[in-house]
mmCIF file of N, CA, C and O in Angstrom:
data_model
loop_
_atom_site.group_PDB
_atom_site.id
_atom_site.type_symbol
_atom_site.label_atom_id
_atom_site.label_comp_id
_atom_site.label_asym_id
_atom_site.label_seq_id
_atom_site.Cartn_x
_atom_site.Cartn_y
_atom_site.Cartn_z
ATOM 1 N N UNK A 25 111.361 -105.812 145.464
ATOM 2 C CA UNK A 25 110.229 -105.284 144.733
ATOM 3 C C UNK A 25 110.498 -104.727 143.498
ATOM 4 O O UNK A 25 110.268 -104.962 142.362
ATOM 5 N N UNK A 26 112.035 -104.004 143.601
ATOM 6 C CA UNK A 26 112.467 -103.167 142.379
ATOM 7 C C UNK A 26 112.680 -104.383 141.505
ATOM 8 O O UNK A 26 112.544 -104.054 140.191
ATOM 9 N N UNK A 27 113.339 -104.937 142.078
ATOM 10 C CA UNK A 27 114.195 -106.172 141.271
ATOM 11 C C UNK A 27 113.199 -106.955 140.302
ATOM 12 O O UNK A 27 113.300 -106.844 139.026
ATOM 13 N N UNK A 28 111.985 -107.415 140.854
ATOM 14 C CA UNK A 28 111.224 -108.365 140.027
ATOM 15 C C UNK A 28 109.862 -107.349 139.358
ATOM 16 O O UNK A 28 110.066 -107.827 138.144
ATOM 17 N N UNK A 29 109.868 -106.332 139.842
ATOM 18 C CA UNK A 29 109.084 -105.406 138.697
ATOM 19 C C UNK A 29 109.741 -105.272 137.277
ATOM 20 O O UNK A 29 109.167 -104.715 136.441
ATOM 21 N N UNK A 30 111.004 -104.562 138.026
ATOM 22 C CA UNK A 30 111.818 -104.123 136.989
ATOM 23 C C UNK A 30 112.043 -105.293 135.852
ATOM 24 O O UNK A 30 112.341 -105.125 134.610
ATOM 25 N N UNK A 31 112.566 -106.409 136.325
ATOM 26 C CA UNK A 31 112.619 -107.607 135.473
ATOM 27 C C UNK A 31 111.656 -107.769 134.546
ATOM 28 O O UNK A 31 111.520 -108.342 133.563
ATOM 29 N N UNK A 32 110.391 -107.815 135.329
ATOM 30 C CA UNK A 32 109.292 -108.318 134.641
ATOM 31 C C UNK A 32 108.951 -107.538 133.215
ATOM 32 O O UNK A 32 108.531 -107.700 132.304
ATOM 33 N N UNK A 33 108.773 -106.415 133.762
ATOM 34 C CA UNK A 33 108.500 -105.165 132.649
ATOM 35 C C UNK A 33 109.349 -105.079 131.553
ATOM 36 O O UNK A 33 109.128 -104.901 130.592
ATOM 37 N N UNK A 34 110.495 -105.051 132.186
ATOM 38 C CA UNK A 34 111.832 -105.190 131.283
ATOM 39 C C UNK A 34 111.421 -106.116 129.886
ATOM 40 O O UNK A 34 111.594 -105.924 128.891
ATOM 41 N N UNK A 35 111.092 -107.765 130.724
ATOM 42 C CA UNK A 35 111.030 -108.433 129.836
ATOM 43 C C UNK A 35 110.030 -108.545 128.778
ATOM 44 O O UNK A 35 109.836 -108.856 127.673
ATOM 45 N N UNK A 36 108.749 -108.088 129.265
ATOM 46 C CA UNK A 36 107.592 -107.930 128.551
ATOM 47 C C UNK A 36 107.456 -107.020 127.719
ATOM 48 O O UNK A 36 107.000 -107.201 126.345
ATOM 49 N N UNK A 37 108.567 -105.637 127.818
ATOM 50 C CA UNK A 37 108.669 -104.786 126.532
ATOM 51 C C UNK A 37 109.637 -105.132 125.467
ATOM 52 O O UNK A 37 109.166 -105.510 124.462
ATOM 53 N N UNK A 38 110.508 -106.331 126.016
ATOM 54 C CA UNK A 38 111.716 -106.688 124.870
ATOM 55 C C UNK A 38 110.845 -107.659 124.340
ATOM 56 O O UNK A 38 111.264 -108.181 122.967
ATOM 57 N N UNK A 39 109.865 -108.783 124.955
ATOM 58 C CA UNK A 39 109.585 -110.087 124.580
ATOM 59 C C UNK A 39 108.430 -109.411 123.563
ATOM 60 O O UNK A 39 108.315 -109.735 122.374
ATOM 61 N N UNK A 40 107.467 -108.346 123.682
ATOM 62 C CA UNK A 40 106.612 -107.954 122.785
ATOM 63 C C UNK A 40 107.000 -107.029 121.710
ATOM 64 O O UNK A 40 106.584 -106.977 120.634
ATOM 65 N N UNK A 41 107.743 -105.786 121.906
ATOM 66 C CA UNK A 41 108.349 -105.275 121.094
ATOM 67 C C UNK A 41 109.563 -105.243 120.508
ATOM 68 O O UNK A 41 109.815 -104.762 119.037
ATOM 69 N N UNK A 42 110.533 -105.916 120.834
ATOM 70 C CA UNK A 42 111.698 -105.962 120.599
ATOM 71 C C UNK A 42 112.724 -107.485 120.472
ATOM 72 O O UNK A 42 113.641 -107.413 120.434
ATOM 73 N N UNK A 43 111.929 -108.349 120.222
ATOM 74 C CA UNK A 43 112.245 -109.614 120.201
ATOM 75 C C UNK A 43 113.516 -109.948 119.449
ATOM 76 O O UNK A 43 113.559 -109.382 118.284
ATOM 77 N N UNK A 44 114.456 -110.409 120.365
ATOM 78 C CA UNK A 44 115.188 -110.549 119.579
ATOM 79 C C UNK A 44 115.664 -112.094 119.183
ATOM 80 O O UNK A 44 116.162 -112.534 118.509
ATOM 81 N N UNK A 45 114.422 -112.724 119.156
ATOM 82 C CA UNK A 45 114.521 -114.086 118.617
ATOM 83 C C UNK A 45 115.276 -114.911 119.492
ATOM 84 O O UNK A 45 115.781 -116.110 118.957
ATOM 85 N N UNK A 46 115.707 -114.776 120.770
ATOM 86 C CA UNK A 46 116.576 -115.341 121.482
ATOM 87 C C UNK A 46 116.014 -115.279 122.756
ATOM 88 O O UNK A 46 116.571 -114.229 123.622
ATOM 89 N N UNK A 47 115.143 -116.067 123.378
ATOM 90 C CA UNK A 47 114.787 -115.880 124.637
ATOM 91 C C UNK A 47 115.358 -115.779 125.904
ATOM 92 O O UNK A 47 115.390 -114.731 126.584
ATOM 93 N N UNK A 48 116.515 -116.678 125.800
ATOM 94 C CA UNK A 48 117.392 -116.396 126.753
ATOM 95 C C UNK A 48 118.061 -115.108 127.122
ATOM 96 O O UNK A 48 118.304 -114.459 128.036
ATOM 97 N N UNK A 49 118.421 -114.614 125.743
ATOM 98 C CA UNK A 49 118.728 -113.221 125.672
ATOM 99 C C UNK A 49 117.671 -111.711 126.380
ATOM 100 O O UNK A 49 118.454 -111.207 126.844
ATOM 101 N N UNK A 50 116.765 -112.069 126.146
ATOM 102 C CA UNK A 50 115.651 -111.457 126.420
ATOM 103 C C UNK A 50 115.790 -111.503 127.756
ATOM 104 O O UNK A 50 115.339 -110.644 128.493
ATOM 105 N N UNK A 51 115.810 -112.750 128.698
ATOM 106 C CA UNK A 51 115.629 -112.887 129.892
ATOM 107 C C UNK A 51 116.763 -112.406 130.524
ATOM 108 O O UNK A 51 117.195 -111.759 131.799
ATOM 109 N N UNK A 52 118.210 -112.304 129.901
ATOM 110 C CA UNK A 52 119.420 -111.941 130.529
ATOM 111 C C UNK A 52 119.329 -110.246 130.528
ATOM 112 O O UNK A 52 119.758 -109.605 131.701
ATOM 113 N N UNK A 53 118.619 -109.605 129.818
ATOM 114 C CA UNK A 53 118.729 -108.278 129.732
ATOM 115 C C UNK A 53 117.537 -107.809 130.780
ATOM 116 O O UNK A 53 117.501 -106.971 131.100
ATOM 117 N N UNK A 54 116.568 -108.598 130.874
ATOM 118 C CA UNK A 54 115.583 -108.285 131.621
ATOM 119 C C UNK A 54 116.073 -108.560 133.079
ATOM 120 O O UNK A 54 115.994 -107.336 134.048
ATOM 121 N N UNK A 55 116.901 -109.308 133.458
ATOM 122 C CA UNK A 55 117.316 -109.545 134.441
ATOM 123 C C UNK A 55 118.642 -108.411 134.865
ATOM 124 O O UNK A 55 118.613 -108.075 135.950
ATOM 125 N N UNK A 56 119.285 -108.154 133.717
ATOM 126 C CA UNK A 56 120.273 -107.070 134.132
ATOM 127 C C UNK A 56 119.529 -105.816 134.328
ATOM 128 O O UNK A 56 119.883 -104.743 135.443
ATOM 129 N N UNK A 57 118.073 -105.327 133.450
ATOM 130 C CA UNK A 57 117.356 -104.039 134.083
ATOM 131 C C UNK A 57 117.098 -104.399 135.660
ATOM 132 O O UNK A 57 117.006 -103.230 136.200
ATOM 133 N N UNK A 58 116.470 -105.417 135.815
ATOM 134 C CA UNK A 58 115.869 -105.478 137.076
ATOM 135 C C UNK A 58 117.211 -105.390 138.109
ATOM 136 O O UNK A 58 116.674 -105.148 139.318
ATOM 137 N N UNK A 59 117.973 -106.151 138.269
ATOM 138 C CA UNK A 59 118.911 -105.770 139.091
ATOM 139 C C UNK A 59 119.766 -104.810 139.243
ATOM 140 O O UNK A 59 119.777 -104.283 140.500
ATOM 141 N N UNK A 60 119.508 -103.847 138.241
ATOM 142 C CA UNK A 60 119.834 -102.481 138.378
ATOM 143 C C UNK A 60 119.021 -101.554 139.016
ATOM 144 O O UNK A 60 119.508 -100.979 139.763
ATOM 145 N N UNK A 61 117.837 -102.148 139.004
ATOM 146 C CA UNK A 61 116.745 -101.336 140.191
ATOM 147 C C UNK A 61 116.749 -101.535 141.323
ATOM 148 O O UNK A 61 117.040 -101.052 142.295
ATOM 149 N N UNK A 62 117.049 -103.063 141.404
ATOM 150 C CA UNK A 62 117.122 -103.461 142.950
ATOM 151 C C UNK A 62 118.479 -102.809 143.590
ATOM 152 O O UNK A 62 118.477 -102.607 144.544
ATOM 153 N N UNK A 63 119.804 -102.978 142.813
ATOM 154 C CA UNK A 63 120.478 -102.642 143.580
ATOM 155 C C UNK A 63 120.667 -100.915 143.684
ATOM 156 O O UNK A 63 121.372 -100.881 145.113
ATOM 157 N N UNK A 64 120.147 -100.349 142.780
ATOM 158 C CA UNK A 64 120.101 -98.895 142.887
ATOM 159 C C UNK A 64 119.043 -98.751 144.447
ATOM 160 O O UNK A 64 119.593 -97.627 145.366
ATOM 161 N N UNK A 65 118.301 -99.155 144.626
ATOM 162 C CA UNK A 65 117.126 -99.069 145.712
ATOM 163 C C UNK A 65 117.920 -99.492 146.873
ATOM 164 O O UNK A 65 117.876 -98.640 147.788
ATOM 165 N N UNK A 66 118.725 -100.561 146.468
ATOM 166 C CA UNK A 66 119.381 -101.148 148.018
ATOM 167 C C UNK A 66 120.470 -100.238 148.565
ATOM 168 O O UNK A 66 120.861 -99.830 149.357
ATOM 169 N N UNK A 67 121.256 -99.564 147.310
ATOM 170 C CA UNK A 67 121.911 -98.500 147.697
ATOM 171 C C UNK A 67 121.552 -96.943 147.950
ATOM 172 O O UNK A 67 122.501 -96.136 148.095
ATOM 173 N N UNK A 68 120.583 -97.014 147.713
ATOM 174 C CA UNK A 68 119.747 -95.553 148.299
ATOM 175 C C UNK A 68 119.721 -95.374 149.825
ATOM 176 O O UNK A 68 118.477 -95.611 150.601
ATOM 177 N N UNK A 69 120.653 -95.216 150.414
ATOM 178 C CA UNK A 69 120.760 -95.051 151.817
ATOM 179 C C UNK A 69 121.901 -93.965 151.907
ATOM 180 O O UNK A 69 122.903 -93.917 151.490
ATOM 181 N N UNK A 70 121.886 -93.336 152.990
ATOM 182 C CA UNK A 70 123.049 -92.578 153.296
ATOM 183 C C UNK A 70 124.247 -92.802 154.160
ATOM 184 O O UNK A 70 125.303 -92.158 154.299
ATOM 185 N N UNK A 71 123.974 -94.195 154.629
ATOM 186 C CA UNK A 71 124.838 -95.281 155.183
ATOM 187 C C UNK A 71 126.173 -95.443 154.170
ATOM 188 O O UNK A 71 127.059 -95.848 154.700
ATOM 189 N N UNK A 72 125.775 -95.276 152.873
ATOM 190 C CA UNK A 72 126.828 -95.904 151.706
ATOM 191 C C UNK A 72 127.308 -94.788 151.325
ATOM 192 O O UNK A 72 126.497 -93.781 150.577
ATOM 193 N N UNK A 73 128.694 -94.660 150.910
ATOM 194 C CA UNK A 73 128.947 -93.068 150.370
ATOM 195 C C UNK A 73 128.887 -93.606 148.630
ATOM 196 O O UNK A 73 128.690 -94.591 148.300
ATOM 197 N N UNK A 74 129.289 -92.224 148.267
ATOM 198 C CA UNK A 74 129.122 -92.281 146.765
ATOM 199 C C UNK A 74 130.219 -93.169 146.156
ATOM 200 O O UNK A 74 129.757 -94.195 145.028
ATOM 201 N N UNK A 75 131.424 -93.158 146.708
ATOM 202 C CA UNK A 75 132.459 -94.354 146.084
ATOM 203 C C UNK A 75 132.170 -95.625 146.239
ATOM 204 O O UNK A 75 132.261 -96.333 145.351
ATOM 205 N N UNK A 76 131.426 -95.884 147.650
ATOM 206 C CA UNK A 76 130.957 -97.010 147.513
ATOM 207 C C UNK A 76 129.623 -97.830 146.662
ATOM 208 O O UNK A 76 129.993 -98.593 145.841
ATOM 209 N N UNK A 77 129.223 -96.881 146.208
ATOM 210 C CA UNK A 77 128.068 -96.974 145.591
ATOM 211 C C UNK A 77 128.436 -97.266 144.030
ATOM 212 O O UNK A 77 128.036 -98.080 143.376
ATOM 213 N N UNK A 78 129.412 -96.263 143.674
ATOM 214 C CA UNK A 78 129.950 -96.466 142.339
ATOM 215 C C UNK A 78 130.574 -97.929 142.108
ATOM 216 O O UNK A 78 130.408 -98.559 140.930
ATOM 217 N N UNK A 79 131.836 -98.092 143.147
ATOM 218 C CA UNK A 79 132.070 -99.477 143.272
ATOM 219 C C UNK A 79 131.307 -101.000 142.976
ATOM 220 O O UNK A 79 131.467 -101.560 142.528
ATOM 221 N N UNK A 80 130.502 -100.591 143.967
ATOM 222 C CA UNK A 80 129.399 -101.751 143.574
ATOM 223 C C UNK A 80 128.674 -101.893 142.659
ATOM 224 O O UNK A 80 128.466 -102.902 142.009
ATOM 225 N N UNK A 81 128.337 -100.762 141.838
ATOM 226 C CA UNK A 81 127.758 -100.719 140.875
ATOM 227 C C UNK A 81 128.488 -101.407 139.549
ATOM 228 O O UNK A 81 128.357 -102.057 138.808
ATOM 229 N N UNK A 82 130.070 -101.018 139.509
ATOM 230 C CA UNK A 82 130.909 -101.656 138.577
ATOM 231 C C UNK A 82 131.334 -102.919 138.504
ATOM 232 O O UNK A 82 131.155 -103.948 137.897
ATOM 233 N N UNK A 83 131.198 -103.560 140.009
ATOM 234 C CA UNK A 83 131.289 -105.128 140.308
ATOM 235 C C UNK A 83 130.046 -105.726 139.760
ATOM 236 O O UNK A 83 130.147 -106.473 138.935
ATOM 237 N N UNK A 84 128.915 -104.908 139.907
ATOM 238 C CA UNK A 84 127.615 -105.744 139.436
ATOM 239 C C UNK A 84 127.927 -105.653 137.785
ATOM 240 O O UNK A 84 127.456 -106.688 136.942
ATOM 241 N N UNK A 85 128.479 -104.747 137.188
ATOM 242 C CA UNK A 85 128.566 -104.532 135.635
ATOM 243 C C UNK A 85 129.447 -105.578 135.501
ATOM 244 O O UNK A 85 129.253 -106.172 133.929
ATOM 245 N N UNK A 86 130.140 -105.754 136.148
ATOM 246 C CA UNK A 86 131.416 -106.893 135.678
ATOM 247 C C UNK A 86 131.126 -108.070 136.009
ATOM 248 O O UNK A 86 131.180 -109.079 134.866
ATOM 249 N N UNK A 87 130.257 -108.491 136.865
ATOM 250 C CA UNK A 87 129.661 -109.352 136.895
ATOM 251 C C UNK A 87 128.543 -109.966 135.789
ATOM 252 O O UNK A 87 128.561 -111.199 135.043
ATOM 253 N N UNK A 88 127.920 -108.993 135.655
ATOM 254 C CA UNK A 88 126.974 -109.129 134.285
ATOM 255 C C UNK A 88 127.692 -109.559 132.857
ATOM 256 O O UNK A 88 127.260 -110.142 132.025
ATOM 257 N N UNK A 89 128.583 -108.908 132.561
ATOM 258 C CA UNK A 89 129.578 -108.763 131.419
ATOM 259 C C UNK A 89 130.096 -110.258 131.499
ATOM 260 O O UNK A 89 129.955 -111.018 130.332
ATOM 261 N N UNK A 90 130.641 -110.730 132.663
ATOM 262 C CA UNK A 90 131.436 -112.363 132.793
ATOM 263 C C UNK A 90 130.045 -113.206 132.477
ATOM 264 O O UNK A 90 130.624 -114.206 131.504
ATOM 265 N N UNK A 91 129.108 -113.098 133.438
ATOM 266 C CA UNK A 91 127.881 -113.944 132.888
ATOM 267 C C UNK A 91 127.211 -114.207 131.617
ATOM 268 O O UNK A 91 127.304 -115.032 130.701
ATOM 269 N N UNK A 92 127.170 -113.013 130.767
ATOM 270 C CA UNK A 92 126.760 -112.579 129.584
ATOM 271 C C UNK A 92 127.747 -113.046 128.481
ATOM 272 O O UNK A 92 127.636 -114.096 127.832
ATOM 273 N N UNK A 93 129.065 -113.067 128.816
ATOM 274 C CA UNK A 93 130.258 -113.372 127.825
ATOM 275 C C UNK A 93 130.002 -115.086 128.064
ATOM 276 O O UNK A 93 130.518 -115.674 127.131
ATOM 277 N N UNK A 94 129.686 -115.706 129.252
ATOM 278 C CA UNK A 94 129.684 -116.998 129.322
ATOM 279 C C UNK A 94 128.979 -117.892 128.713
ATOM 280 O O UNK A 94 128.611 -118.827 127.982
ATOM 281 N N UNK A 95 127.677 -117.073 128.840
ATOM 282 C CA UNK A 95 126.089 -117.614 128.300
ATOM 283 C C UNK A 95 126.164 -117.265 126.771
ATOM 284 O O UNK A 95 125.474 -118.229 126.210
ATOM 285 N N UNK A 96 126.443 -116.298 126.127
ATOM 286 C CA UNK A 96 126.239 -115.801 124.718
ATOM 287 C C UNK A 96 127.563 -115.655 124.397
ATOM 288 O O UNK A 96 128.517 -116.231 123.767
ATOM 289 N N UNK A 97 127.873 -114.045 124.234
ATOM 290 C CA UNK A 97 129.463 -113.649 123.592
ATOM 291 C C UNK A 97 129.375 -112.385 123.932
ATOM 292 O O UNK A 97 128.738 -111.707 124.904
ATOM 293 N N UNK A 98 130.581 -111.715 124.059
ATOM 294 C CA UNK A 98 130.933 -110.218 124.645
ATOM 295 C C UNK A 98 130.109 -109.565 123.918
ATOM 296 O O UNK A 98 129.328 -108.438 124.378
ATOM 297 N N UNK A 99 129.825 -109.649 122.575
ATOM 298 C CA UNK A 99 129.072 -108.676 121.810
ATOM 299 C C UNK A 99 127.947 -108.545 122.220
ATOM 300 O O UNK A 99 127.062 -107.597 122.545
ATOM 301 N N UNK A 100 127.185 -109.864 122.799
ATOM 302 C CA UNK A 100 125.738 -109.806 123.411
ATOM 303 C C UNK A 100 125.866 -109.585 124.827
ATOM 304 O O UNK A 100 124.734 -109.044 125.218
ATOM 305 N N UNK A 101 126.868 -109.379 125.700
ATOM 306 C CA UNK A 101 126.906 -108.916 126.690
ATOM 307 C C UNK A 101 127.174 -107.605 127.004
ATOM 308 O O UNK A 101 126.211 -107.185 127.883
ATOM 309 N N UNK A 102 127.586 -106.649 125.956
ATOM 310 C CA UNK A 102 127.967 -105.563 126.269
ATOM 311 C C UNK A 102 126.152 -104.545 126.194
ATOM 312 O O UNK A 102 126.337 -103.602 127.468
ATOM 313 N N UNK A 103 125.490 -105.200 125.693
ATOM 314 C CA UNK A 103 124.231 -104.154 125.810
ATOM 315 C C UNK A 103 123.422 -104.532 127.387
ATOM 316 O O UNK A 103 122.653 -103.424 127.943
ATOM 317 N N UNK A 104 123.810 -105.644 128.096
ATOM 318 C CA UNK A 104 123.398 -105.798 129.574
ATOM 319 C C UNK A 104 123.804 -104.664 130.381
ATOM 320 O O UNK A 104 123.420 -104.009 131.108
ATOM 321 N N UNK A 105 125.033 -104.054 130.295
ATOM 322 C CA UNK A 105 125.842 -102.963 131.080
ATOM 323 C C UNK A 105 125.190 -101.732 130.357
ATOM 324 O O UNK A 105 125.337 -100.795 131.361
ATOM 325 N N UNK A 106 124.892 -101.891 129.720
ATOM 326 C CA UNK A 106 124.380 -100.565 129.039
ATOM 327 C C UNK A 106 123.192 -100.241 129.900
ATOM 328 O O UNK A 106 122.323 -98.899 130.015
ATOM 329 N N UNK A 107 122.301 -101.240 129.717
ATOM 330 C CA UNK A 107 121.201 -101.307 130.374
ATOM 331 C C UNK A 107 121.220 -100.758 131.927
ATOM 332 O O UNK A 107 120.428 -100.014 132.188
ATOM 333 N N UNK A 108 122.094 -101.756 132.412
ATOM 334 C CA UNK A 108 122.061 -101.559 133.762
ATOM 335 C C UNK A 108 122.716 -100.118 134.294
ATOM 336 O O UNK A 108 122.274 -99.407 135.174
ATOM 337 N N UNK A 109 123.709 -99.532 133.639
ATOM 338 C CA UNK A 109 124.082 -98.036 134.138
ATOM 339 C C UNK A 109 123.078 -97.004 133.568
ATOM 340 O O UNK A 109 123.200 -96.124 134.421
ATOM 341 N N UNK A 110 122.465 -97.486 132.391
ATOM 342 C CA UNK A 110 121.198 -96.469 132.162
ATOM 343 C C UNK A 110 120.136 -96.269 133.207
ATOM 344 O O UNK A 110 119.775 -95.181 133.721
ATOM 345 N N UNK A 111 119.658 -97.498 133.824
ATOM 346 C CA UNK A 111 118.846 -97.505 134.578
ATOM 347 C C UNK A 111 119.037 -97.081 135.992
ATOM 348 O O UNK A 111 118.618 -96.668 136.832
ATOM 349 N N UNK A 112 120.395 -97.424 136.310
ATOM 350 C CA UNK A 112 121.174 -97.103 137.615
ATOM 351 C C UNK A 112 121.222 -95.490 137.653
ATOM 352 O O UNK A 112 120.743 -94.583 138.648
ATOM 353 N N UNK A 113 121.554 -94.859 136.392
ATOM 354 C CA UNK A 113 121.524 -93.343 136.602
ATOM 355 C C UNK A 113 120.144 -92.729 136.459
ATOM 356 O O UNK A 113 120.248 -91.638 137.282
ATOM 357 N N UNK A 114 119.417 -93.329 135.891
ATOM 358 C CA UNK A 114 117.790 -92.779 136.004
ATOM 359 C C UNK A 114 117.474 -92.866 136.998
ATOM 360 O O UNK A 114 116.960 -91.788 137.779
ATOM 361 N N UNK A 115 118.133 -93.841 137.897
ATOM 362 C CA UNK A 115 117.163 -94.140 139.684
ATOM 363 C C UNK A 115 117.422 -92.566 140.250
ATOM 364 O O UNK A 115 116.804 -92.178 140.716
ATOM 365 N N UNK A 116 119.002 -92.408 139.987
ATOM 366 C CA UNK A 116 119.431 -91.279 141.015
ATOM 367 C C UNK A 116 119.044 -90.122 140.287
ATOM 368 O O UNK A 116 118.883 -89.017 141.181
ATOM 369 N N UNK A 117 118.902 -89.896 138.870
ATOM 370 C CA UNK A 117 118.435 -88.732 138.443
ATOM 371 C C UNK A 117 116.898 -88.220 139.150
ATOM 372 O O UNK A 117 116.483 -87.366 139.397
ATOM 373 N N UNK A 118 116.123 -89.313 139.075
ATOM 374 C CA UNK A 118 114.940 -89.032 139.452
ATOM 375 C C UNK A 118 114.782 -89.020 141.039
ATOM 376 O O UNK A 118 113.862 -87.890 141.639
ATOM 377 N N UNK A 119 115.551 -89.693 141.578
ATOM 378 C CA UNK A 119 115.996 -89.070 143.060
ATOM 379 C C UNK A 119 116.292 -87.885 143.673
ATOM 380 O O UNK A 119 115.851 -87.274 144.477
ATOM 381 N N UNK A 120 117.006 -87.275 142.575
ATOM 382 C CA UNK A 120 117.648 -86.346 142.836
ATOM 383 C C UNK A 120 116.341 -84.720 142.733
ATOM 384 O O UNK A 120 116.951 -83.832 143.156
ATOM 385 N N UNK A 121 115.156 -85.130 142.274
ATOM 386 C CA UNK A 121 114.312 -84.100 142.272
ATOM 387 C C UNK A 121 113.570 -84.080 143.308
ATOM 388 O O UNK A 121 112.477 -83.164 143.439
ATOM 389 N N UNK A 122 113.812 -85.072 144.309
ATOM 390 C CA UNK A 122 112.963 -85.156 145.359
ATOM 391 C C UNK A 122 113.665 -84.405 146.238
ATOM 392 O O UNK A 122 115.136 -84.442 146.527
ATOM 393 N N UNK A 123 112.694 -83.805 147.458
ATOM 394 C CA UNK A 123 113.851 -82.949 148.753
ATOM 395 C C UNK A 123 114.814 -83.620 149.360
ATOM 396 O O UNK A 123 115.741 -83.642 149.837
ATOM 397 N N UNK A 124 114.484 -85.174 149.741
ATOM 398 C CA UNK A 124 115.171 -86.429 150.609
ATOM 399 C C UNK A 124 116.446 -86.616 149.806
ATOM 400 O O UNK A 124 117.240 -87.451 149.896
ATOM 401 N N UNK A 125 116.480 -86.473 148.542
ATOM 402 C CA UNK A 125 117.255 -87.067 147.414
ATOM 403 C C UNK A 125 117.312 -88.323 147.462
ATOM 404 O O UNK A 125 118.551 -89.036 147.191
ATOM 405 N N UNK A 126 116.278 -88.944 147.764
ATOM 406 C CA UNK A 126 116.064 -90.489 148.014
ATOM 407 C C UNK A 126 114.721 -90.695 147.519
ATOM 408 O O UNK A 126 113.959 -90.200 147.246
ATOM 409 N N UNK A 127 114.871 -92.067 146.820
ATOM 410 C CA UNK A 127 113.668 -92.654 146.428
ATOM 411 C C UNK A 127 112.371 -93.581 147.714
ATOM 412 O O UNK A 127 111.472 -93.931 147.904
ATOM 413 N N UNK A 128 113.944 -93.870 148.205
ATOM 414 C CA UNK A 128 113.074 -94.861 149.828
ATOM 415 C C UNK A 128 112.650 -93.839 150.493
ATOM 416 O O UNK A 128 111.857 -94.784 151.619
ATOM 417 N N UNK A 129 112.782 -92.509 150.870
ATOM 418 C CA UNK A 129 112.196 -91.593 151.985
ATOM 419 C C UNK A 129 111.029 -91.080 151.293
ATOM 420 O O UNK A 129 110.779 -90.736 150.498
#
């Protein structure tokens, strides 16, 4: 749910307000945004340690850069990991204000 909602909202914002004149690039950035929300939600459990969360997020960012470089170029792939890391940090920042330190509970 977080993945789908994040992807759709990000795409609509990029498409209507920041159109890059490249629909594929807008979709790729929206997917990076949605993947970040989805992974952050998935990892939001006490069963997964902080090093594991960081490791999995770095693996996801590496995959985004690889796919972005193959589809577009390295210069266009870098903003996807910036979006990913910003969303990932924002998720845990928002969660830190809750007593449970989680958005799942």
